[in-house]
């Protein structure tokens, strides 16, 4: 019986998922990121200290209480993202890491939220982060969206648009307006797409102490959007000044201009983007998938100065995360992806008789040694049934062992073409060797 929010893909979908993960992993490594994996659980106080997440955390508890268990065992929760565990990992291993440290992580995370299309309680994220001791040069912020653009640009998906903002722009603007509780304003504005401008304005008055004029100014800022540095003039026209606002605008210009040079149209300055988690301090990113905007962001992240810190040690960082399961779930829901076959097998070696299985296994072994995915037919049925077995699974080739000194032959069951072949030298076209993943 299916459990809502815990997806299980069929074999063809799983192949598509693996194709996506391989592409993402390869791109991350091309940019020099090293792979790590962190444990699935973290202390509860660590998880609850990083923003409004208390309703999302799954606790880890034993069904039967063990009187001898450590008292801390009931204070563990499953991680809801990969950034918080990464920060802890950096602090614990700082003496063994080389900085700046570039890492990627591809793991499952768990969130106790209401399941809906593309939103799950168990899902895979693919994260990259760069951290450094004491300070982190800003150019790493400009690099993040370019990497994500490269990773997603090689996949058979609709066009992506990365929306960027800078928390300093928002906080400096709110401060310049005279609003003291900038964190509350940020959290409220972050709900803009969910509840609309009228309700956001009401909540700003109710929860952040804003006047109606201040709330309207916040909405005017949030409405600014551009693919180039023209957003700066739009902000200046609002007549608010603050040193932090100036700093944020300068940084945001760098991100937008770097992206325009690398991949025109990839990045948009979107000043309504705030990100709800408290640990972001500067650049923030969200990504829309063309045609799927109503489902929200498929990647997100940003700059954090104080997430990884203990005592006098501070490791600022910047990172971005791809919601892999979220992306796939949305596309699967629209039947927007297809695999040319549901299994990796390229060749089925037909079995003429049970006593020739060892011979067929040797043929399969020769093909596998040269990287050709091969299996031997399960039974020595009539050749017509063995061909049907391959056809039903989308396998393009059937190999027929020769008899009485005759050469082997291989048949392309799609075209019906059949030719003599030697397992030591024959190869399929590159397009047939592995399943092809494409947009439907």
PDB file of C-alpha atoms in Angstrom, residues 8 52 80 94 124 132 154-155 173 227 239 271 286 300 329 348 353 435:
ATOM      1  CA  UNK A   8       8.828   4.702  -5.275  1.00  0.00           C
ATOM      2  CA  UNK A  52      11.055  27.829  11.238  1.00  0.00           C
ATOM      3  CA  UNK A  80      15.452  18.165   6.796  1.00  0.00           C
ATOM      4  CA  UNK A  94      38.026  21.470  10.274  1.00  0.00           C
ATOM      5  CA  UNK A 124      16.716  13.346  -2.730  1.00  0.00           C
ATOM      6  CA  UNK A 132      36.228  28.972   4.056  1.00  0.00           C
ATOM      7  CA  UNK A 154      22.363  19.117 -19.915  1.00  0.00           C
ATOM      8  CA  UNK A 155      19.102  17.421 -18.919  1.00  0.00           C
ATOM      9  CA  UNK A 173      15.750  48.631   2.569  1.00  0.00           C
ATOM     10  CA  UNK A 227      17.763  40.370 -16.215  1.00  0.00           C
ATOM     11  CA  UNK A 239      13.982  56.845  -2.270  1.00  0.00           C
ATOM     12  CA  UNK A 271      13.717  41.184  -5.347  1.00  0.00           C
ATOM     13  CA  UNK A 286      15.573  30.072  -6.273  1.00  0.00           C
ATOM     14  CA  UNK A 300      17.372  27.056  -3.735  1.00  0.00           C
ATOM     15  CA  UNK A 329       8.054  14.167  -9.577  1.00  0.00           C
ATOM     16  CA  UNK A 348      19.601 -10.886 -25.073  1.00  0.00           C
ATOM     17  CA  UNK A 353      18.794 -25.574 -25.563  1.00  0.00           C
ATOM     18  CA  UNK A 435      18.850   3.533 -22.680  1.00  0.00           C
TER      19      UNK A 435
END
